[in-house]
Each structure stands twice: as structure tokens, then as C-alpha cells.
Coordinates of C-alpha atoms in Angstrom, one line a residue:
X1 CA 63.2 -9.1 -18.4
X2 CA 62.5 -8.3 -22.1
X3 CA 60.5 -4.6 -22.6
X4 CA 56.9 -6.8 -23.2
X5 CA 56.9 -8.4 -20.1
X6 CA 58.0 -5.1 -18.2
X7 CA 55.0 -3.1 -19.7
X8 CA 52.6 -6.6 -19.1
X9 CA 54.1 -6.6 -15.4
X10 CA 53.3 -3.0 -14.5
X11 CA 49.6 -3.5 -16.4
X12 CA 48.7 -5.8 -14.2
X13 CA 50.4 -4.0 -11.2
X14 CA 48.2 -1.0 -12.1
X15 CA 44.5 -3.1 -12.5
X16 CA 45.0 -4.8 -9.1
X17 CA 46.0 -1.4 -6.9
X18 CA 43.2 0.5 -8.8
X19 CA 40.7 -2.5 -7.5
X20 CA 42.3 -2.3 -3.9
X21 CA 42.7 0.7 -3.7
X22 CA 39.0 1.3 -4.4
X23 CA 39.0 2.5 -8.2
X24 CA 36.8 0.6 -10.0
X25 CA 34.1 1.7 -10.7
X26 CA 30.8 1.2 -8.1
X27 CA 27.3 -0.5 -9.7
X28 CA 24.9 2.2 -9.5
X29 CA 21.5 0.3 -8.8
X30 CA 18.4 2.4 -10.2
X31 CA 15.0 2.4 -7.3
X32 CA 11.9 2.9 -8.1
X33 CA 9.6 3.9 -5.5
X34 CA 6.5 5.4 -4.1
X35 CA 6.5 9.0 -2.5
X36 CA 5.1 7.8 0.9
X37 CA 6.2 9.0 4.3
X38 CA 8.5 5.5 5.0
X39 CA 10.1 5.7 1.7
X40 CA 11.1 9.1 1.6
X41 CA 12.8 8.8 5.1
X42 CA 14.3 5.6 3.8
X43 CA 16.3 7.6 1.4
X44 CA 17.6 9.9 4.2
X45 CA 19.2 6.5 5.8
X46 CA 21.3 4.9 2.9
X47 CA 24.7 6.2 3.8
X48 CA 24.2 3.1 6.6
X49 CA 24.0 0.4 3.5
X50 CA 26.4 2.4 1.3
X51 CA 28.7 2.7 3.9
X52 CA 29.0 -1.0 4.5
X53 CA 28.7 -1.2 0.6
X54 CA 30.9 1.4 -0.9
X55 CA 30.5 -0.5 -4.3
X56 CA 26.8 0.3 -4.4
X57 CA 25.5 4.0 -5.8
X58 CA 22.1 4.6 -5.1
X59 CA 20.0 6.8 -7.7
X60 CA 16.4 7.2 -6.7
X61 CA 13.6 7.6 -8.8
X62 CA 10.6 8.4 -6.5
X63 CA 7.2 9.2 -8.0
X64 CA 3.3 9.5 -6.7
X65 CA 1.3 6.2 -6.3
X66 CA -0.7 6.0 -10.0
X67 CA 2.4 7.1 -11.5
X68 CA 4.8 4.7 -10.1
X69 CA 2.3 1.6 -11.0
X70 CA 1.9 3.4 -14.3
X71 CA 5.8 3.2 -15.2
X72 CA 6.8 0.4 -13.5
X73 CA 4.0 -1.9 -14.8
X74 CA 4.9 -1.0 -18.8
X75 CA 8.9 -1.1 -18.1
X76 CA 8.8 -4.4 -16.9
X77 CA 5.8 -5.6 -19.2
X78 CA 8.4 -4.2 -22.3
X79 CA 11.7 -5.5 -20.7
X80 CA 12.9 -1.8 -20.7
X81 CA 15.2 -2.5 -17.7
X82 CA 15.2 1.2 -16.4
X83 CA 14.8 -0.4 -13.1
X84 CA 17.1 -2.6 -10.4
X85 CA 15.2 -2.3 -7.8
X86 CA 10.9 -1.9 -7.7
X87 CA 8.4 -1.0 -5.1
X88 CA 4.9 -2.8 -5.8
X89 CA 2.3 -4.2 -4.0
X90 CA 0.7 -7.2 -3.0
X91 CA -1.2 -7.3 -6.4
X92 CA 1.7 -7.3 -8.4
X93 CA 3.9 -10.3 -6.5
X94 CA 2.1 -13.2 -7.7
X95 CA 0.9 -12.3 -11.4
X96 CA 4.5 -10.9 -12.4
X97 CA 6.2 -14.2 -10.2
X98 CA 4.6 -16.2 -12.5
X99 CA 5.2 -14.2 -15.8
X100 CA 8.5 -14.4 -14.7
X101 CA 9.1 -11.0 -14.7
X102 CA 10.6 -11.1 -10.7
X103 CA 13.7 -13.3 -9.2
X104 CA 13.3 -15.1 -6.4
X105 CA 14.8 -13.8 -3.3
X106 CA 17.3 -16.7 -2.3
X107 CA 20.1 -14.9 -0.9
X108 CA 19.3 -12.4 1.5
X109 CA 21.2 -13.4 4.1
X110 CA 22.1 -15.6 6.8
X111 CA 20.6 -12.7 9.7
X112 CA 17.4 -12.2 7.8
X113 CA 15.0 -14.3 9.3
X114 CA 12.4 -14.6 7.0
X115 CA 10.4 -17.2 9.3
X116 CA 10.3 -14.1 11.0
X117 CA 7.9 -11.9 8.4
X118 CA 4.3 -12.0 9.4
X119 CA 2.3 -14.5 7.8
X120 CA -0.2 -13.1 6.4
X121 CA 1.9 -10.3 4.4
X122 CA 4.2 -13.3 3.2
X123 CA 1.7 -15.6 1.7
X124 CA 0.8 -13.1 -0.3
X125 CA 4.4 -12.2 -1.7
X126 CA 5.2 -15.9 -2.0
X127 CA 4.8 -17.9 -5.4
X128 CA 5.2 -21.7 -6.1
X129 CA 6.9 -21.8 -2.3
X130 CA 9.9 -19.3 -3.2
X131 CA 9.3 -15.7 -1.6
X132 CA 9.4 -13.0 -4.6
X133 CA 9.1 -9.5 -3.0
X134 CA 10.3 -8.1 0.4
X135 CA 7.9 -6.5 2.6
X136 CA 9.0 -3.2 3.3
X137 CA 5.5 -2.3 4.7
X138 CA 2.5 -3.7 5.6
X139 CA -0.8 -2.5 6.4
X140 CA -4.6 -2.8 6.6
X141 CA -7.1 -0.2 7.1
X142 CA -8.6 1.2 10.2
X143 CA -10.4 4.4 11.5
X144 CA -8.7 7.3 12.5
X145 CA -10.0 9.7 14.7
X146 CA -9.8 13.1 16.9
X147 CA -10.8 12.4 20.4
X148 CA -11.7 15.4 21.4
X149 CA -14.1 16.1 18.3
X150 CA -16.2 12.8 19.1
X151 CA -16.5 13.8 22.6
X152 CA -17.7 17.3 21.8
X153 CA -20.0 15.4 19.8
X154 CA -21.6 13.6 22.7
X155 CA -20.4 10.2 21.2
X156 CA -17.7 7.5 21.9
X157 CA -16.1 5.4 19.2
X158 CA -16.3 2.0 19.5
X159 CA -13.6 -0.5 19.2
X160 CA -15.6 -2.1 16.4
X161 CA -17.8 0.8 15.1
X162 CA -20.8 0.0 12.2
X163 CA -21.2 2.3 9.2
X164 CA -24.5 3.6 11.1
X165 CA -22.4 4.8 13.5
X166 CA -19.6 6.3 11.4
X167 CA -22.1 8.3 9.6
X168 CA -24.0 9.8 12.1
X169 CA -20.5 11.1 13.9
X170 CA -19.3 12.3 11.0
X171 CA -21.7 14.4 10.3
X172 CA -22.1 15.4 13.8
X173 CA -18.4 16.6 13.8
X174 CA -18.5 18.5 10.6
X175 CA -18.0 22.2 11.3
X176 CA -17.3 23.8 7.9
X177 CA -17.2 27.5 9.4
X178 CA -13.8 26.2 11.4
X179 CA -12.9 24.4 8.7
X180 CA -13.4 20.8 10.1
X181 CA -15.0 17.9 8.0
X182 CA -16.4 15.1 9.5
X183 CA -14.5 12.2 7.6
X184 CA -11.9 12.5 4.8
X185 CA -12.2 9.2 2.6
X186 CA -10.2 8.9 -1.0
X187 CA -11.8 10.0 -3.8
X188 CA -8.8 10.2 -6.2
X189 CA -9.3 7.9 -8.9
X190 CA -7.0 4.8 -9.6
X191 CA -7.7 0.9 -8.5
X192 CA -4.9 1.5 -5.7
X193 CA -6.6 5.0 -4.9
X194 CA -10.3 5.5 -4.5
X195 CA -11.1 1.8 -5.5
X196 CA -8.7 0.4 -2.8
X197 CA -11.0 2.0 -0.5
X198 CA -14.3 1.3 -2.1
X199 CA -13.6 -2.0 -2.6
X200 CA -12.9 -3.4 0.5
X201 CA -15.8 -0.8 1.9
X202 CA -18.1 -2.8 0.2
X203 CA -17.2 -6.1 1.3
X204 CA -19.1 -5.1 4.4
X205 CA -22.2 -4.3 2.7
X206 CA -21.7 -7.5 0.9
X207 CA -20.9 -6.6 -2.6
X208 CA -18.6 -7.6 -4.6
X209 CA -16.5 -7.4 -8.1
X210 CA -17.2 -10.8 -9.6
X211 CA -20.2 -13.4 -8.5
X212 CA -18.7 -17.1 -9.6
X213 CA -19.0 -17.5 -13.0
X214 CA -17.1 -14.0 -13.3
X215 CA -20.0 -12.0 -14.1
X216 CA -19.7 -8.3 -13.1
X217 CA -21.7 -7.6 -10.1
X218 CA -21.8 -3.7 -10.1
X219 CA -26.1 -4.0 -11.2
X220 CA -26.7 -5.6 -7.8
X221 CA -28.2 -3.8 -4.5
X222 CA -25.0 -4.0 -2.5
X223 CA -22.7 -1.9 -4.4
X224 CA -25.3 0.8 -4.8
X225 CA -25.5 1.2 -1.0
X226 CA -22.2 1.2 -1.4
X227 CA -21.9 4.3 -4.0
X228 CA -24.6 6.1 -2.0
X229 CA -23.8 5.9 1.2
X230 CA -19.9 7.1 0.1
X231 CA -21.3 9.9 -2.1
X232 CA -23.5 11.1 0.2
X233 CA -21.5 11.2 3.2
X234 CA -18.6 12.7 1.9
X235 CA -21.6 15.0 0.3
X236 CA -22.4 16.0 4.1
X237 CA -19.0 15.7 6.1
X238 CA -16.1 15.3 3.7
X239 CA -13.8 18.1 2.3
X240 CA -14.5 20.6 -0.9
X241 CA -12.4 18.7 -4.0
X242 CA -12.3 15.4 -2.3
X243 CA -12.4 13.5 -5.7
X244 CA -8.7 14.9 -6.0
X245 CA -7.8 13.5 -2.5
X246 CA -6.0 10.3 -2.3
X247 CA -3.7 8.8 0.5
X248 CA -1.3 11.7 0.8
X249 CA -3.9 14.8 0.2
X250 CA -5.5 13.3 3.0
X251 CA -2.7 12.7 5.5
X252 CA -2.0 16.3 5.1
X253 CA -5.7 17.5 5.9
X254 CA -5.7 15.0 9.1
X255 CA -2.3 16.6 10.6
X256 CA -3.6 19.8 10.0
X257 CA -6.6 18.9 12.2
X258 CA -9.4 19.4 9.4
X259 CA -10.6 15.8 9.3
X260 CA -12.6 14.5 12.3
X261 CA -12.2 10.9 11.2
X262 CA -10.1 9.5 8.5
X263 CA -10.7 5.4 7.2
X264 CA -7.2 4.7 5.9
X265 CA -4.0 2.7 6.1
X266 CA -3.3 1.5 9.0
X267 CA 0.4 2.7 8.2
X268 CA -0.7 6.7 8.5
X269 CA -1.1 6.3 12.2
X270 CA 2.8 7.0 12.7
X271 CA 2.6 10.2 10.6
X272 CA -0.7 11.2 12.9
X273 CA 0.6 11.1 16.2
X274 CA 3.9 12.2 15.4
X275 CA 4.5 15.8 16.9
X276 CA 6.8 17.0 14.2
X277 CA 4.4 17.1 11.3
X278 CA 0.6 16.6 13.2
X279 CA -1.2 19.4 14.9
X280 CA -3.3 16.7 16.4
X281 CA -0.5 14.3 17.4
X282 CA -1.9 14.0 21.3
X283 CA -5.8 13.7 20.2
X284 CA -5.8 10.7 17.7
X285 CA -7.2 7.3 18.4
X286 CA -7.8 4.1 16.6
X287 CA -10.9 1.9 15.9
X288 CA -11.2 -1.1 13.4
X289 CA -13.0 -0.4 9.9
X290 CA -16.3 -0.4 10.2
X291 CA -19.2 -3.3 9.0
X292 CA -22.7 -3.4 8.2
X293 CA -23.5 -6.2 10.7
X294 CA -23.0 -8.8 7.9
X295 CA -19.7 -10.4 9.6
X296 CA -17.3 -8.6 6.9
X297 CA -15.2 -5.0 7.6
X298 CA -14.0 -3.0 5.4
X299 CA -10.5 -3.4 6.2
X300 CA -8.0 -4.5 3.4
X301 CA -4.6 -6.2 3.2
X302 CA -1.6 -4.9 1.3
X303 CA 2.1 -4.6 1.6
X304 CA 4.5 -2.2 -0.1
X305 CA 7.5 -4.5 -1.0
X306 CA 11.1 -4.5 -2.9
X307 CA 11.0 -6.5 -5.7
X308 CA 14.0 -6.6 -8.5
X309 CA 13.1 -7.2 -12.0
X310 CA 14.3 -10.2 -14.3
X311 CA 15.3 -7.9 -16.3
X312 CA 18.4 -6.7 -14.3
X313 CA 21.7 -6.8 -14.7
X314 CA 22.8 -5.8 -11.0
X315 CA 20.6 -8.9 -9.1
X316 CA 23.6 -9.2 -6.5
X317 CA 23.9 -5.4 -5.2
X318 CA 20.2 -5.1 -5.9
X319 CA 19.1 -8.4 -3.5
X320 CA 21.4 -6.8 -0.8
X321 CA 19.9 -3.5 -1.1
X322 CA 16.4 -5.2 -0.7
X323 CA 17.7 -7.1 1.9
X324 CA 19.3 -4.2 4.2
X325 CA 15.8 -2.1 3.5
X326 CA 13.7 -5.0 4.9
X327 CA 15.9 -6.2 7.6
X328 CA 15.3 -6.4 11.4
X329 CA 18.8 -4.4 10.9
X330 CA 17.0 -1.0 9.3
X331 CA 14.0 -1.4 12.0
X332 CA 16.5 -0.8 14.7
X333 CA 18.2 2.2 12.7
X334 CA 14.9 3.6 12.1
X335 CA 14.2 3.4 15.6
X336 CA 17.3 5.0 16.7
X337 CA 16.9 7.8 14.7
X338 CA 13.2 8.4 14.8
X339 CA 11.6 6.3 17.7
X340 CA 10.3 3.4 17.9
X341 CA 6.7 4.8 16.9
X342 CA 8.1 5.9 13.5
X343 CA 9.4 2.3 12.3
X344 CA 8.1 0.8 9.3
X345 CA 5.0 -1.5 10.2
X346 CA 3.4 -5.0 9.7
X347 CA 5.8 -6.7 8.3
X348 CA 7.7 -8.4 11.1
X349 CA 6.6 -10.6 14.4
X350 CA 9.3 -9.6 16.3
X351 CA 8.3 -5.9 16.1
X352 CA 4.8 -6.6 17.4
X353 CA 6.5 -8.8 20.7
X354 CA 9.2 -5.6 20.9
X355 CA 8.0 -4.5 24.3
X356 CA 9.2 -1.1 23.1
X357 CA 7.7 -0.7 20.4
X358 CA 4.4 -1.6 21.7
X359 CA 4.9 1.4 24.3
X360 CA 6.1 3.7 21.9
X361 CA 3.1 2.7 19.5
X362 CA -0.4 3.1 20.9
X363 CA -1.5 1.9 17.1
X364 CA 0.4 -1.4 17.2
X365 CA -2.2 -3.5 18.5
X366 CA -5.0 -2.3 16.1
X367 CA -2.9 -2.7 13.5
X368 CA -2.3 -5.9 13.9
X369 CA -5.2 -7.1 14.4
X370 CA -6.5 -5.5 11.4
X371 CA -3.8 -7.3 9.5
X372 CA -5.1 -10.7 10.6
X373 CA -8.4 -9.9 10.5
X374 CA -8.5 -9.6 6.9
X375 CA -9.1 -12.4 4.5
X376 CA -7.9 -12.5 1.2
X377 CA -9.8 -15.5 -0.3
X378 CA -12.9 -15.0 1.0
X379 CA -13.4 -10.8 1.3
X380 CA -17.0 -10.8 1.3
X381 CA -20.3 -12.3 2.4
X382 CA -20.9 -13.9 -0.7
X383 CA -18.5 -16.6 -2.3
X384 CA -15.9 -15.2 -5.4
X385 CA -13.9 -16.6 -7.7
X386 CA -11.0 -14.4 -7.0
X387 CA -8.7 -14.0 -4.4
X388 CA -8.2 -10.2 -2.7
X389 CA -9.9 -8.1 -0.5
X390 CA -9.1 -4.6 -2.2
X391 CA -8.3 -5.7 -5.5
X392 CA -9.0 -8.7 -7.6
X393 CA -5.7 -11.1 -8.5
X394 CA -6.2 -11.0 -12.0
X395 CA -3.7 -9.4 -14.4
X396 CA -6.7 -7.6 -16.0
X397 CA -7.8 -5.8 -12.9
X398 CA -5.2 -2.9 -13.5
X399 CA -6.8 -1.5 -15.6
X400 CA -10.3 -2.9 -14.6
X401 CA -10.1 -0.5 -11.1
X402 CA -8.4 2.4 -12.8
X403 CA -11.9 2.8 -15.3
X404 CA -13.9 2.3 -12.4
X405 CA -12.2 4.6 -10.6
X406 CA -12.5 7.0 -12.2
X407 CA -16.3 6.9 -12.9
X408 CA -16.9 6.4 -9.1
X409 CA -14.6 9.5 -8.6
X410 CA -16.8 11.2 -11.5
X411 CA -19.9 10.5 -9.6
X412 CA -18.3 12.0 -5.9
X413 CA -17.3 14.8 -7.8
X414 CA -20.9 15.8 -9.1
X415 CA -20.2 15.1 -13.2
X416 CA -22.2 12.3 -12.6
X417 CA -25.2 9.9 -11.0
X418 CA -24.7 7.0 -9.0
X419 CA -26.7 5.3 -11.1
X420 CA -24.8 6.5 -14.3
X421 CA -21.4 5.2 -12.4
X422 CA -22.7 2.1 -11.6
X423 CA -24.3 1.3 -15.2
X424 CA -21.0 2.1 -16.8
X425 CA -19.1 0.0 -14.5
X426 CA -21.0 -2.8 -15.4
X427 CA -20.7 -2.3 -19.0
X428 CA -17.4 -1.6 -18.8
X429 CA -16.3 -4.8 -17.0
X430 CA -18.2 -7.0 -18.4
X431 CA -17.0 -6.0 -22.4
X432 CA -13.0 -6.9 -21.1
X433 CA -14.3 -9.6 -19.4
X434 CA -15.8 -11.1 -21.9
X435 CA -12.9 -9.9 -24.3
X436 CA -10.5 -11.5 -21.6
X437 CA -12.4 -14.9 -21.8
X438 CA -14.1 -15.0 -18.4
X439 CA -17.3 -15.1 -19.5
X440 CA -18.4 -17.7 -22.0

């Protein structure tokens, strides 16, 4: 053996130990997420997946709601690729499947039953028959509520309450000297935020964004009851600063037992009733969102989902990472090291038939129902052109909600008139509608 085939020998003896014997180096996969209750605690669980992955590194980048849609949206619109893995929502799924900007989930395992996934939250994630997103969440809305407050009120909530009735307990459990409002309701502006809410609120008064030639409806008598009824109830019976308040602010104010009723995500009710972080944890009920009388509620449909980006260059470790988050697999692991009442909801049948669960979970059966009650191509009394029930599925709509927003949130906050918020909106929309085409 000549000296060049002793030093090419040991070479190659030296790259195959350091690659058994665990040397090379791991893919670090980059997550963006949302700073909500499930996705922090899912961070506290990895070293299950990076245990059975030891080639996968984990670096988390986990930002507030806005923010999160704000730098996802331009990094993947620009091809920045600071991302392997993304959390976005129902809106995002389809528009960005078809730009291209997603890969199709095809390979997330043999185990992961996606016949299982609820059908409702799939449909939406699903483009052109391939499945684009993984539901790590899903929710609607529904009413939360303190027991003991609406008895002391002399009333009892409904299963199905109407706004009449929302208002006149809310108002009738507002006691500001002890520090109680009647109803916290979002009033931060962004289209997730505030306009989430209001959006699919006025689907019961029969409003909506678009009539069917696209026009902007915002100059029509259903969205100013709408505006007035949510300015002046949260006016009467909602907290000091609420135009700051959005998902989280209010979860906080809830557990610490200053909200009477709270119209949310039907995901908070876990964080609610559990004892470690609620003061109320043993008074909390659940009713559906509320309607007018016109056959609509205000209840919406959305999913938080793992989606990974064209643009990646880590698709393998990244589509087993989604896969291991959104796995029947990390519901069990959830539940064995939080309860059954803590796992992450609406996304799987199995959970709501999981006899366990549905003891552990006094919210499960509202919450399913409020899932399926929800109808994402026809949200509101009137016919539209557009499919969603808390947002419009059109690219512009971004951007559309966020300016709306925040005149809506202008006009709780007292900067502005209903009136004022509700001209603007018009104009507003209907200028990038017409820029967008829509309108002829």
C-alpha cells in the first residue's frame, strides 16, 4: 500500500465514524410562530421530537399575532427564506398554495391519519385536492362567562343567547368599583385582531364586506348597528383602554376575574378553567356566539397551522417537525403532561370521540359544535362573492382589515365617530378595490 492510498484509506475511515458516531453536523430548522398559550407550551415539549431526531436543532422565533403575519407575509412574498417552518392561518393556506409559495404535505407519515383531521378545518387548508398546512389548532368563537356573576345578576345564559341578551347582562354585571367589566371584546386593531371579531359579529346583524358585484358595503344599515352596538357596549361594560386589548390582553383580564363575559376563541376555554393560571377556573361556562334572530351567529372558523415555505432548503426535517406537532402522537404527550383539558383543540375527530377528553373538557362539546356551525361560503344573511366568515379570501384583504381596523379601533377608542369610521371604511375599500380591479 503506496502512501496515497494509506492517507485516502484513513480519509474515508475518518468521514464514516464521524457520521456514525454522530458528528455531522444537525439541520437547524428556523419556526416561526405565534405567542399563544399552545405554542409556547409546545416549545416546552420538543426534546420528545429532538430526541427521536437528534439531527434536527430547533431555533424558535416566536412573535405577537400582527407581528408574526407582518414578517412572515413579506419573507415569503420576497423569497427571504428566514423561515423552515411557518404558523399561519386559515386565510393564508389557499392564496399562498396557489402562489406557490407552500409545499404540499405528502409525506407525513404512515401513522398520521389525515382522514382523521376534522373536516371542516381541512377543507380549508387544502388546495387543488393536496393538503398545504397542518392544523395545529382549530377554533371558532363562543361566549365565555362567570357563573356566578350572571346569577348575581338575576339572569341565566342561554345555550344560544341573542345580542339583546348579551347586552343587557353585560351591563348588568359591570361593577367598576370592584373592578369587574361586563364583557371584554377586542379592540386592538389588525384584520386578525379587532376585525376578526367584528367581522364575523356582523354576519349576524346581516352585514357584510362585499355585496356581489364587489362593492364595499360599509354605507349600509347593518354594519352601523354593528359599530354602535360594539362602541357602545364596550362604552358601558367593557374595560378602560380596550382598543389596546386583543386576544391575549384579554385572556389575562378573564383569568384574573375582571371580565364578566368574554366573546372569543373557542381555544381560550382551556386557559379559563385551568387552575394554574385562572382565578375563575371553577366559575366559567360556555354558550354559543350570539345572533340577531336573522339565522346567522357571530361565530368564526380559523385554524392555526404548520405550513413550510417553498423557499426552504430543509423540507424533509421541516415536514417531520410539522408532522410530530400535529400528530395524534403530541395530543397524547400533551395530555400526559398537562391533562387532557389542556390539549390542543379542533383539529382532530378522534379527540372529540376520546371519552376522556370529553370528561376532562367541559368545553369540548361547544366547541365543536361551534366549528361546524360555521359556514365559510355563505357567512351572512345576504349572498357574497367571497368565501370566509371572519375574513374575506382575497390576497388584498390583508391589508384591507388592517386599515379598517384600525379606524374601527379609532372610533372605540373615542378619536373618532362611528359615522367617521364607517365613511372612511368605505372610501378606503372601495379606492383598492377599484385599484385591485374588482369594480369595473
Amino acid at each position: 500500500m503506496n502512501l496515497k492510498t494509506s492517507l485516502l484509506g484513513a480519509c474515508s475511515a475518518f468521514v464514516i465514524a464521524a457520521v456514525s458516531g454522530g458528528l455531522a453536523q444537525a439541520e437547524t430548522l428556523t419556526i416561526a410562530t405565534v405567542n399563544n398559550g399552545d405554542m409556547v407550551r409546545m416549545q416546552t415539549l420538543t426534546d420528545d421530537f429532538t430526541k427521536a431526531n437528534p439531527d434536527i436543532q430547533l431555533e424558535w422565533v416566536t412573535l405577537e399575532e400582527n407581528v408574526l403575519r407582518e414578517r412572515v407575509t413579506t419573507d415569503i412574498a420576497t423569497k427571504g427564506g428566514q423561515y423552515d417552518v411557518l404558523t399561519i392561518g386559515t386565510y393564508e393556506v389557499p392564496i399562498w398554495a396557489k402562489q406557490n409559495w407552500l409545499l404540499p404535505l405528502d409525506n407525513l407519515g404512515a401513522d398520521y391519519d389525515v382522514d382523521d383531521l376534522l373536516p371542516a378545518i381541512r377543507s380549508g387548508l387544502t388546495a387543488d385536492g393536496k393538503l398545504y398546512a397542518a392544523p395545529f389548532y382549530g377554533e371558532s368563537s363562543m361566549v365565555m362567562y362567570r357563573k356566578d356573576l350572571i346569577e348575581k345578576a338575576g339572569l341565566t345564559m342561554p345555550d344560544a343567547p341573542t345580542w339583546d341578551f348579551i347586552n343587557e347582562a353585560a351591563r348588568k354585571m359591570t361593577d367598576r368599583a370592584n373592578g369587574i367589566n361586563g364583557i371584554c371584546l377586542r379592540g386592538k386593531a389588525g384584520w386578525g385582531e379587532n376585525m376578526a371579531f367584528l367581522t364575523a359579529t356582523s354576519n349576524a346583524f346581516g352585514a357584510r364586506w362585499f355585496d356581489e358585484n364587489w362593492k364595499p358595503q360599509f354605507d349600509q344599515p347593518e354594519w352601523k348597528k354593528t359599530l354602535e352596538m360594539y362602541v357602545k357596549l364596550m362604552n358601558d361594560a367593557g374595560p378602560q383602554g380596550a382598543s389596546s386589548n386583543g386576544f391575549n390582553e384579554n385572556l389575562a383580564l378573564f383569568q384574573q376575574g375582571k371580565c364578566g363575559m368574554w366573546i372569543d376563541a373557542t381555544v381560550a376555554a382551556s386557559f379559563v378553567t385551568n387552575p394554574k393560571d385562572s382565578t375563575v377556573a371553577d366559575k366559567v361556562g360556555f354558550a354559543l356566539a350570539p345572533d340577531t334572530g336573522l339565522g346567522k351567529r357571530g361565530n368564526w372558523l380559523w385554524a392555526w397551522n404548520l405550513a413550510i415555505p417553498a423557499g426552504t432548503q430543509k423540507a424533509e426535517a421541516a415536514e417531520k417537525f410539522v408532522s410530530w406537532a400535529t400528530s395524534k402522537h403530541y395530543l397524547d404527550l400533551v395530555a400526559a403532561k398537562e391533562g387532557w383539558a389542556n390539549v390542543p383543540p379542533g383539529t382532530r375527530t378522534s379527540l372529540y370521540q376520546n371519552a376522556e377528553y370529553q370528561k376532562a373538557a367541559p368545553f369540548a362539546k361547544m366547541t365543536l359544535e361551534s366549528i361546524n356551525a360555521a359556514d365559510p361560503k355563505n357567512p351572512s344573511t345576504k349572498p357574497v362573492p367571497y368565501v370566509g366568515v371572519q375574513f374575506v379570501a382575497i390576497p388584498e384583504f390583508q391589508s384591507l382589515g388592517t386599515t379598517v381596523g384600525q379606524l374601527f379601533s379609532a372610533a372605540l377608542a373615542g378619536q373618532m365617530s362611528v359615522d367617521d369610521a364607517l365613511a372612511q371604511a368605505q372610501t378606503a375599500t372601495t379606492r383598492e378595490m377599484t385599484r385591485g380591479g374588482y369594480i369595473k
